[in-house]
Short mmCIF file of C-alpha atoms and ligand atoms in Angstrom, two decimals:
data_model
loop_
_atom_site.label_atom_id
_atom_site.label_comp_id
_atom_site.label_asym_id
_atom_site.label_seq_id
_atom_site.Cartn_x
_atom_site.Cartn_y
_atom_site.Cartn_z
CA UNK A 1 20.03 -5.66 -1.64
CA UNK A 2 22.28 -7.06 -4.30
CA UNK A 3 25.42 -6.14 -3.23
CA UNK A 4 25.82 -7.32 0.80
CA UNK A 5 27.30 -10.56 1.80
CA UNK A 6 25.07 -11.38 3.87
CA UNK A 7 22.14 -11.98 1.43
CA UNK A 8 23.72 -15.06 0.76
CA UNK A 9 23.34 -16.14 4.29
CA UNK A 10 19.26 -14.95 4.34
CA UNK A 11 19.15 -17.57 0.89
CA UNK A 12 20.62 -20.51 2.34
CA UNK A 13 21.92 -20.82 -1.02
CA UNK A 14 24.50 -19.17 -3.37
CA UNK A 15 22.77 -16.93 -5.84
CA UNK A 16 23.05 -18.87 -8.83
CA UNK A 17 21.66 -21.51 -7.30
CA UNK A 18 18.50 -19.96 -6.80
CA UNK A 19 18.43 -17.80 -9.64
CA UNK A 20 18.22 -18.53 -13.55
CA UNK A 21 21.22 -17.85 -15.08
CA UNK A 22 20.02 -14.93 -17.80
CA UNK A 23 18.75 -12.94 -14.48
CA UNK A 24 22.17 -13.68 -12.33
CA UNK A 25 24.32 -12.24 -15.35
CA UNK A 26 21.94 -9.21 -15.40
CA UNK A 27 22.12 -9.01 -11.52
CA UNK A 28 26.22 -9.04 -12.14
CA UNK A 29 25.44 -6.19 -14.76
CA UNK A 30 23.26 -3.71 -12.07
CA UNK A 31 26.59 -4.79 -9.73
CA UNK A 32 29.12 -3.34 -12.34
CA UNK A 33 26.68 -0.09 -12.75
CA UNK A 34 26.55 0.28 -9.10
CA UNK A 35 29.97 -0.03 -8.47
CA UNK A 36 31.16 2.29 -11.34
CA UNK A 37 28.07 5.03 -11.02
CA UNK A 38 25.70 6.40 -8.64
CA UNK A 39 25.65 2.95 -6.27
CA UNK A 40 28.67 3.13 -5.53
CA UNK A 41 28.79 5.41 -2.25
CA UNK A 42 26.39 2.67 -1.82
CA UNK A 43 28.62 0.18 -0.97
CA UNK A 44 30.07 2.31 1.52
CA UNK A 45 28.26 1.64 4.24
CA UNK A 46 24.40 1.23 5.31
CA UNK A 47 24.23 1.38 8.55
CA UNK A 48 23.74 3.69 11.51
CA UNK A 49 22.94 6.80 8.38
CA UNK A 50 20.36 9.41 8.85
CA UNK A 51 16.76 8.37 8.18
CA UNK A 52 16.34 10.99 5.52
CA UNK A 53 16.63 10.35 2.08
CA UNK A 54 17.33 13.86 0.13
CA UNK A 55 17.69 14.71 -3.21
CA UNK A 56 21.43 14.77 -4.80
CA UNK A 57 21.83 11.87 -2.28
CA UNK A 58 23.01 8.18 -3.03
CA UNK A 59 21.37 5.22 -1.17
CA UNK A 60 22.78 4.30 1.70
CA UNK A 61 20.59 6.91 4.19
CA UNK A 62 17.92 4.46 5.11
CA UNK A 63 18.38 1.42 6.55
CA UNK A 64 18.64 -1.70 4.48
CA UNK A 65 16.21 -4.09 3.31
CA UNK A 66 17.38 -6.73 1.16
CA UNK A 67 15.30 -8.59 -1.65
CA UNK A 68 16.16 -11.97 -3.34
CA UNK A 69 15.94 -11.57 -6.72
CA UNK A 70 12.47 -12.26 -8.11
CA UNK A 71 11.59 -14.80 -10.53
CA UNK A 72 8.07 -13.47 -11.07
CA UNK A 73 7.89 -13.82 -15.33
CA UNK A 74 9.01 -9.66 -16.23
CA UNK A 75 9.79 -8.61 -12.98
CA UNK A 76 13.19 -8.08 -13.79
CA UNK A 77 13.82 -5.63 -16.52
CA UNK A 78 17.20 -5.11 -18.27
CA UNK A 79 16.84 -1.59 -18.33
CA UNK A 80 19.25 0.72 -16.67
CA UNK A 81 17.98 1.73 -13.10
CA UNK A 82 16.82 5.65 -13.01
CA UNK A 83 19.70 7.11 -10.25
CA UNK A 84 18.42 7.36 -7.07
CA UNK A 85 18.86 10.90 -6.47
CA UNK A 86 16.13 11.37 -9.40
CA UNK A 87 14.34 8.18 -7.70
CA UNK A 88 13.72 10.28 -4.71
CA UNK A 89 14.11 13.88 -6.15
CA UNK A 90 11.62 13.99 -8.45
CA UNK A 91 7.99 12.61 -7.13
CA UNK A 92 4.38 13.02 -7.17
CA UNK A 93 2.76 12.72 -3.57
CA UNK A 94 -0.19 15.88 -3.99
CA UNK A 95 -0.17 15.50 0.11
CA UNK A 96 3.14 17.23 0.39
CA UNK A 97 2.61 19.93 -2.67
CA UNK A 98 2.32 19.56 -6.15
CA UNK A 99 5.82 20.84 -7.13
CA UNK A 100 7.92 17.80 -8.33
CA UNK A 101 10.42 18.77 -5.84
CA UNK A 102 7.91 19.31 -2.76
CA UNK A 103 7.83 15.68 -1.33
CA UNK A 104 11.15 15.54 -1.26
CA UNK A 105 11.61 18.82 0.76
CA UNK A 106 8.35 18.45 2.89
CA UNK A 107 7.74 14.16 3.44
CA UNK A 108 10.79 14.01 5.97
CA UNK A 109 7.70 14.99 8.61
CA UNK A 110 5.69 12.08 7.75
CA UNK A 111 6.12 9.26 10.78
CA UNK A 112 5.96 6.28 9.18
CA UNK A 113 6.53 3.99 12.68
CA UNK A 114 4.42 3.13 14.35
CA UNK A 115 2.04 2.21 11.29
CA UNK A 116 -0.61 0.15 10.74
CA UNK A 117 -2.58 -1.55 7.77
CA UNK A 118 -6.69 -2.65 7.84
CA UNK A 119 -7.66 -5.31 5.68
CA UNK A 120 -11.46 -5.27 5.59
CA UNK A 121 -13.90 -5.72 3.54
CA UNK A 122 -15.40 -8.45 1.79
CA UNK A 123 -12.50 -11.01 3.41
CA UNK A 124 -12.75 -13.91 5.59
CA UNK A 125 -10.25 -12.73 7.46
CA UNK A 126 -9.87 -8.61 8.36
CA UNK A 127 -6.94 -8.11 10.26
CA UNK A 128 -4.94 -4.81 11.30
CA UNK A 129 -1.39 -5.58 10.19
CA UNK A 130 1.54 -3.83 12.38
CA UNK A 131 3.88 -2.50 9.70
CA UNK A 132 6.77 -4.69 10.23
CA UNK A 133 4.79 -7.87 10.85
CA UNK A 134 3.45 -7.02 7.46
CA UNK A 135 6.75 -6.47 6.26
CA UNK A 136 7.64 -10.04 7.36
CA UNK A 137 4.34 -11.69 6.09
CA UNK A 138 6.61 -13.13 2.94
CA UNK A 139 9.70 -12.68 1.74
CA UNK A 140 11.57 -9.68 0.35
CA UNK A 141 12.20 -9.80 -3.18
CA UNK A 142 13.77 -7.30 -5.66
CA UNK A 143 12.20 -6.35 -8.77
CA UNK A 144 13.06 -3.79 -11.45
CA UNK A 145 10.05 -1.91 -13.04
CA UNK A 146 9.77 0.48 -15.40
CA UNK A 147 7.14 3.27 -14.03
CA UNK A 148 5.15 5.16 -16.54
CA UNK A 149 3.73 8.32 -15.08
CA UNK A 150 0.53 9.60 -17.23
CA UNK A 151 2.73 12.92 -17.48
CA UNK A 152 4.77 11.52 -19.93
CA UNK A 153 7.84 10.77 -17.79
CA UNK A 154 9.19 7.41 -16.57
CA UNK A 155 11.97 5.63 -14.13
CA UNK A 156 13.02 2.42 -13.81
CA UNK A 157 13.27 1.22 -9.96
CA UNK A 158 14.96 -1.45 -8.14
CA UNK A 159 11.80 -1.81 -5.51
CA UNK A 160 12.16 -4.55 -2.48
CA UNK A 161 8.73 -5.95 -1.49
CA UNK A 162 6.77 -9.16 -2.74
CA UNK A 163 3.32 -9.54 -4.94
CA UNK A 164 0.07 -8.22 -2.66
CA UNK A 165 -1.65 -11.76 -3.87
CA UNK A 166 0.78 -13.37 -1.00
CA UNK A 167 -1.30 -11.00 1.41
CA UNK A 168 -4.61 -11.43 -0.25
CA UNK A 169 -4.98 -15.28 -0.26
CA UNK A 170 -3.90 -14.57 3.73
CA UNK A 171 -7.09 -12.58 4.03
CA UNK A 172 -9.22 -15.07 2.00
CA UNK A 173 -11.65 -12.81 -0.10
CA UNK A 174 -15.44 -14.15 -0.47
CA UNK A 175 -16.85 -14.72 -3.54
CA UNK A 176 -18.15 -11.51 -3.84
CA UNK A 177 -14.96 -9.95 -3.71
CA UNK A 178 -14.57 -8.17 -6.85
CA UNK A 179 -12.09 -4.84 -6.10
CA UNK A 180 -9.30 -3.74 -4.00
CA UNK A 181 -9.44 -0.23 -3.08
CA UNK A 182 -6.26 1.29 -1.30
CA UNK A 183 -7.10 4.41 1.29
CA UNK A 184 -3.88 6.31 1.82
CA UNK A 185 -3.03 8.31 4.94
CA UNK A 186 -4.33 12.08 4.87
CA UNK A 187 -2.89 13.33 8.26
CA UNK A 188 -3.35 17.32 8.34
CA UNK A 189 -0.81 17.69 10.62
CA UNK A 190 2.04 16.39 9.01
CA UNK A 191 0.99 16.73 5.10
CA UNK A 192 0.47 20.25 3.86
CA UNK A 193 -1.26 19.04 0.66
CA UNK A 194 -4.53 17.95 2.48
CA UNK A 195 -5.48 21.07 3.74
CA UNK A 196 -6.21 22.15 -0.01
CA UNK A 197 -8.72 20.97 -2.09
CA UNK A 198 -6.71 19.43 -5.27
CA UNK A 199 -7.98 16.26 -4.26
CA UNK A 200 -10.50 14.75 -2.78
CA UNK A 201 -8.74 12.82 0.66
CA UNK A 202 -7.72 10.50 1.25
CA UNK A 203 -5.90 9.75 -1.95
CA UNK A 204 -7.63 5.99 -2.48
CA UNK A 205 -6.81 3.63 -5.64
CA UNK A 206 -8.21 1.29 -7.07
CA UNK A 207 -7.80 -2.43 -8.86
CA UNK A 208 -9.80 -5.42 -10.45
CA UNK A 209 -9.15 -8.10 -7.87
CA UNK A 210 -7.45 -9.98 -10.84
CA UNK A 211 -5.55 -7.51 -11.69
CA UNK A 212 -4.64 -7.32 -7.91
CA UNK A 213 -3.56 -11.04 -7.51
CA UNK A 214 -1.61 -10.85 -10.57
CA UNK A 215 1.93 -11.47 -9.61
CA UNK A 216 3.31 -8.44 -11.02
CA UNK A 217 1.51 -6.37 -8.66
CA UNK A 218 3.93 -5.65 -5.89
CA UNK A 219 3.66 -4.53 -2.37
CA UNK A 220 6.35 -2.07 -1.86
CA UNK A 221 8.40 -1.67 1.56
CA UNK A 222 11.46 -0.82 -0.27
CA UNK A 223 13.56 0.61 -2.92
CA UNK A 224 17.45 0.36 -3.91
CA UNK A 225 18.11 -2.33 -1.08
CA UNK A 226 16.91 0.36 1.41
CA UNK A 227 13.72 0.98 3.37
CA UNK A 228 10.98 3.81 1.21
CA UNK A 229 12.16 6.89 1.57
CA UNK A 230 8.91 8.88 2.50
CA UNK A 231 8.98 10.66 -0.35
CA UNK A 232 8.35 7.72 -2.80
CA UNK A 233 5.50 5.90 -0.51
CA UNK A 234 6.80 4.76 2.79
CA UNK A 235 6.02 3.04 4.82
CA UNK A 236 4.35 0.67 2.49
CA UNK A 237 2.77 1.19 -1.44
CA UNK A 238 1.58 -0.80 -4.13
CA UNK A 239 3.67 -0.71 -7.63
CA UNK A 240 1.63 -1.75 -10.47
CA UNK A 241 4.27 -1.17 -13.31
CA UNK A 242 1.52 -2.16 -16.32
CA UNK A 243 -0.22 1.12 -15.22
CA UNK A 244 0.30 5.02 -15.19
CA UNK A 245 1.96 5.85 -11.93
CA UNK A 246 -0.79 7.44 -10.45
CA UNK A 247 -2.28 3.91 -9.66
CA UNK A 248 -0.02 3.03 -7.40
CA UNK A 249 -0.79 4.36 -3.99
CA UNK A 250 1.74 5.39 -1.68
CA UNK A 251 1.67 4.97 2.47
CA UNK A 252 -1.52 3.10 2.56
CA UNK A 253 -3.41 2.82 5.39
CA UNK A 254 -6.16 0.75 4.54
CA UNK A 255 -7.20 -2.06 2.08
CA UNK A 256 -10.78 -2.97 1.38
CA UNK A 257 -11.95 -5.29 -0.81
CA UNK A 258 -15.32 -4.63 -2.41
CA UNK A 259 -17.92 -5.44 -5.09
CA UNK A 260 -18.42 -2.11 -6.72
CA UNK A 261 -15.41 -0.23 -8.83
CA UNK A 262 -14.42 1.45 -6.09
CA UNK A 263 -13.93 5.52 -6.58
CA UNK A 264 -10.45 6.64 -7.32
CA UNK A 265 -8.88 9.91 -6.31
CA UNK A 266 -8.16 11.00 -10.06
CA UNK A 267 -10.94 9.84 -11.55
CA UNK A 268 -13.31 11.78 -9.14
CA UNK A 269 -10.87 14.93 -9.55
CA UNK A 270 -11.23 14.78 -13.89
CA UNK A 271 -13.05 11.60 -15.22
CA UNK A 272 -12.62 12.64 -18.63
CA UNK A 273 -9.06 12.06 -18.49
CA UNK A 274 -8.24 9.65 -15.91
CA UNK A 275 -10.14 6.02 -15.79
CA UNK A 276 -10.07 3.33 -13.58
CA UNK A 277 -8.04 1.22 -15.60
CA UNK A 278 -5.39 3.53 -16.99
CA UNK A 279 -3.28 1.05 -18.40
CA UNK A 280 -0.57 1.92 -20.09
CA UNK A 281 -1.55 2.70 -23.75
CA UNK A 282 0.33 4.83 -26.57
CA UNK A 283 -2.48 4.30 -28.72
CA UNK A 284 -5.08 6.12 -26.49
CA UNK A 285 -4.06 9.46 -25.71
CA UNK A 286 -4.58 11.90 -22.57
CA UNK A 287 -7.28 14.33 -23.83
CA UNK A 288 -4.62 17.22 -23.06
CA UNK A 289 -1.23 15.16 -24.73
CA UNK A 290 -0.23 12.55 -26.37
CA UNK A 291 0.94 9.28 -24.59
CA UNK A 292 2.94 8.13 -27.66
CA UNK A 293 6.28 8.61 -26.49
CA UNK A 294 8.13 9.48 -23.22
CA UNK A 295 10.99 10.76 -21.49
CA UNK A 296 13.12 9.01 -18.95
CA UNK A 297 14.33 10.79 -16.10
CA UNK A 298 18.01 11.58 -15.69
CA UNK A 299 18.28 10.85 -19.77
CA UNK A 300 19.63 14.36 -21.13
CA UNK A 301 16.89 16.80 -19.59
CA UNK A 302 14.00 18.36 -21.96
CA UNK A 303 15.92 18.08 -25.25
CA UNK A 304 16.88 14.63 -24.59
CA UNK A 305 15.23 11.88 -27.46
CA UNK A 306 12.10 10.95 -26.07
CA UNK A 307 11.27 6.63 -26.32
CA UNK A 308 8.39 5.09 -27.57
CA UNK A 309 5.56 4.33 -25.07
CA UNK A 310 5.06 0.32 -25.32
CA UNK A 311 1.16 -0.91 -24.56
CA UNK A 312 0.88 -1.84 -21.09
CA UNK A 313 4.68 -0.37 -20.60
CA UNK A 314 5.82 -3.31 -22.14
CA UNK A 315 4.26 -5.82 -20.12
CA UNK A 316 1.74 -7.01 -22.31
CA UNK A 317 2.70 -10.91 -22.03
CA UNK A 318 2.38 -11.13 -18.56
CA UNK A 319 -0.80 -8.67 -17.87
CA UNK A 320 -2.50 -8.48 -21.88
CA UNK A 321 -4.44 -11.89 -20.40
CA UNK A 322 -6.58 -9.98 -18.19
CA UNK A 323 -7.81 -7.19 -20.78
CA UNK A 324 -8.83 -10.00 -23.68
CA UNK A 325 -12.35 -8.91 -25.41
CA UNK A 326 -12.23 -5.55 -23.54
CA UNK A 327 -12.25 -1.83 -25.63
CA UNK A 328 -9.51 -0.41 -23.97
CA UNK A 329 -10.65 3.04 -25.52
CA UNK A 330 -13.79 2.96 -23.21
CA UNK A 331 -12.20 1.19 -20.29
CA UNK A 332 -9.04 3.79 -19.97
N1 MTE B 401 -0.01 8.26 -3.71
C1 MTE B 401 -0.47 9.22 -2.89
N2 MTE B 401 -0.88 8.86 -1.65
N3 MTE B 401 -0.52 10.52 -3.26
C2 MTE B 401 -0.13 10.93 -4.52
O1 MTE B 401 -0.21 12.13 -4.84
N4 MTE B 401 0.77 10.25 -6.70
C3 MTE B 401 0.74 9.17 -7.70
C4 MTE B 401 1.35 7.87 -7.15
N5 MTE B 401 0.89 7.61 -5.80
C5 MTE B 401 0.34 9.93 -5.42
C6 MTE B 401 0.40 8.59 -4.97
C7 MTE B 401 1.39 9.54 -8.93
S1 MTE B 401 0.59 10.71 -9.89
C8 MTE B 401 2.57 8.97 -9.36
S2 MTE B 401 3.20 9.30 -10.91
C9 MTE B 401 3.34 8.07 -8.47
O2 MTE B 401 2.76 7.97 -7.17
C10 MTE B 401 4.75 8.60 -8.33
O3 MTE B 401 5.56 7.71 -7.61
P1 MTE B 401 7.11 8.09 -7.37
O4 MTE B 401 7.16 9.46 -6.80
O5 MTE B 401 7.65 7.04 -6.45
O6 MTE B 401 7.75 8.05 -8.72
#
C-alpha cells in the first residue's frame, strides 16, 4: 500500500514524480492518520500473518497488495478512511447471514484459491481468467471511495484494484454488447445464506456497459494495502462508488455481457424499491426511508449527526454525463 518501501521500487519512480502534487500531500495526510490511529499496528509487519481478517482487528492479517495511487479524476477522496475493523466488521454478504456481523464470523470458510472468472457473452474474446492472472492483467492502483449503502449507512475505503474497462476492452465486446451482468458464487457448502430463500442465487448485478467502462468503476482484489478479506468480497468484486452498495457484487464468478438489462438479485427480490440503476440520489427516497441523509460508520454510533446524502455520492462530475436527459425518478 502506501506505506512500504518497496512501492517505490514497483514505480520505477519516486512518488511525487508520478503523482500530482494535491493527491501526494493527501497521500502524506492518510500516512500521518495511519501512523497515529488504527494503521498503525499496520506498519508493524505484513507478512507471514494469519489469513483471517476479524473484526476489532487492524490490517496487517492478509497478505499485502500494494496500489499506486490512482489518478482516475475522483478516485481519490479526502475523506477520512472508515477504520478497518468497521471495514471488515460490519458487512452485507446475504450468503453468510443477514446479521451485519455474520460475514465476518461465518466468510473465513469461503476458499477463495483456487478461483476462477468467465468472461462470456456477447465478447470477441471469452476467456476463463485464473484469479491471480486476473489480478495481474493491469496494474494495482489505490483508490479511496466513499460507499453508500441504500440502508442509510456509509464507509469510506482505501480499495487496491484497477477500472474493469482495462478488462473489458481485453475481451472486446460486439456491438451488441449493451450490459454487464456479474454472477457471484453460491456454493452451499461453504455459505449458509444460500440454503434460504432471501434471495434468489446466485446473487448477480448488473450495469449499463457505459456505466461499466467508466473509469470509476473498479475491479476490486484489495482493500487497505492488503488482499479482500472474505468478508468484504474476496477474491475479486466490483466497487461502483456512484451507486448504493448493493451494486457492487462481491466474489464474482462470472461476467457476461448481454443485450437485455440483465435481472438483478434485489430487484427480483422487491422491484418496488430497488432498480437497476440505483444511483445514489437524496432526492428520491426508498419507499420505506428516506435517503436524505446518512450515517458514517465508526462516527459516534446511533446518536451521532447524520451527513447529507450528495446525488450520485458526490460523484456527479465524473458519472452525471452518463444519466443526461434521463428521469432518474423512473430509472432508480
Ligand atoms: N455481494 C454478494 N455476493 N452478496 C451480498 O449479499 N451485498 C451487497 C454488496 N455486494 C452483497 C454483495 C450490499 S447490500 C452491500 S451494502 C455491499 O455489498 C456491502 O459491501 P461491504 O460489506 O464491503 O461494505
Amino acid at each position: 500500500m502506501l506505506i512500504r518501501p518497496n512501492d517505490r521500487a514497483h514505480n520505477h519512480s519516486e512518488p511525487s514524480a508520478i503523482t500530482p502534487r494535491a493527491i501526494y500531500e493527501q497521500r502524506r495526510e492518510l500516512l500521518r492518520w495511519l501512523a497515529a490511529g488504527a494503521g498503525g499496528a499496520a506498519m508493524a509487519g505484513w507478512a507471514g500473518r494469519s489469513a483471517l481478517a476479524q473484526p476489532g482487528q487492524s490490517p496487517g492479517r492478509l497478505a499485502a497488495l500494494a496500489g499506486v495511487q490512482s489518478t482516475v479524476a475522483g478516485a481519490v477522496t479526502m475523506e477520512k478512511p472508515t477504520e478497518y475493523k468497521d471495514a471488515t466488521g460490519y458487512n452485507n454478504f446475504y450468503e453468510f447471514g443477514t446479521d451485519k456481523t455474520d460475514p465476518a464470523r461465518n466468510a473465513h470458510i469461503l476458499k477463495t484459491r483456487p478461483w476462477t472468472v468467465e468472461v462470456e457473452g456477447l465478447v470477441n474474446k471469452p476467456r476463463r481468467f485464473d484469479i491471480d492472472e486476473l489480478l495481474k492483467l493491469s496494474p494495482q492502483e489505490e483508490r479511496i471511495y466513499r460507499l453508500r449503502c441504500v440502508e442509510g449507512w456509509s464507509m469510506v475505503i482505501p480499495w487496491v484494484g484497477y477500472s474493469l474497462a482495462e478488462l473489458i476492452r481485453r475481451v472486446q465486446p460486439q456491438g451488441s454488447a449493451k450490459y454487464v451482468e456479474f454472477v457471484t458464487l453460491a456454493d452451499k457448502a461453504t455459505m449458509p445464506g444460500v440454503n434460504g430463500r432471501i434471495l434468489d442465487w446466485p446473487y448477480t448485478e448488473g450495469l449499463r456497459l457505459d456505466e461499466a467502462m467508466h473509469p470509476l468503476t473498479l475491479l476490486a482484489f484489495g482493500m487497505y494495502g492488503e488482499l479482500l478479506p472474505n468478508q468484504n468480497g474476496a477474491p475479486v468484486r466490483v466497487v461502483v462508488p456512484w451507486k448504493y452498495g448493493f451494486k457492487s457484487a462481491k466474489s464474482i464468478a462470472r461476467i457476461r455481457f448481454t443485450e437485455k438489462e440483465p435481472g438483478t438479485a434485489w430487484n427480483k427480490a422487491a422491484a418496488n424499491e430497488y432498480g437497476f440503476y440505483s444511483n445514489v440520489n437524496p432526492g428520491v427516497d426508498h419507499p420505506r426511508w428516506s435517503q436524505a441523509t446518512e450515517r458514517r460508520i465508526g462516527e459516534g454510533g446511533l446518536f451521532a449527526k447524520k451527513r447529507k446524502t450528495e446525488l450520485f455520492n458526490g460523484y456527479e462530475a465524473q458519472v452525471g454525463q452518463l444519466y443526461a436527459g434521463m428521469d432518474l425518478r423512473k430509472n432508480y
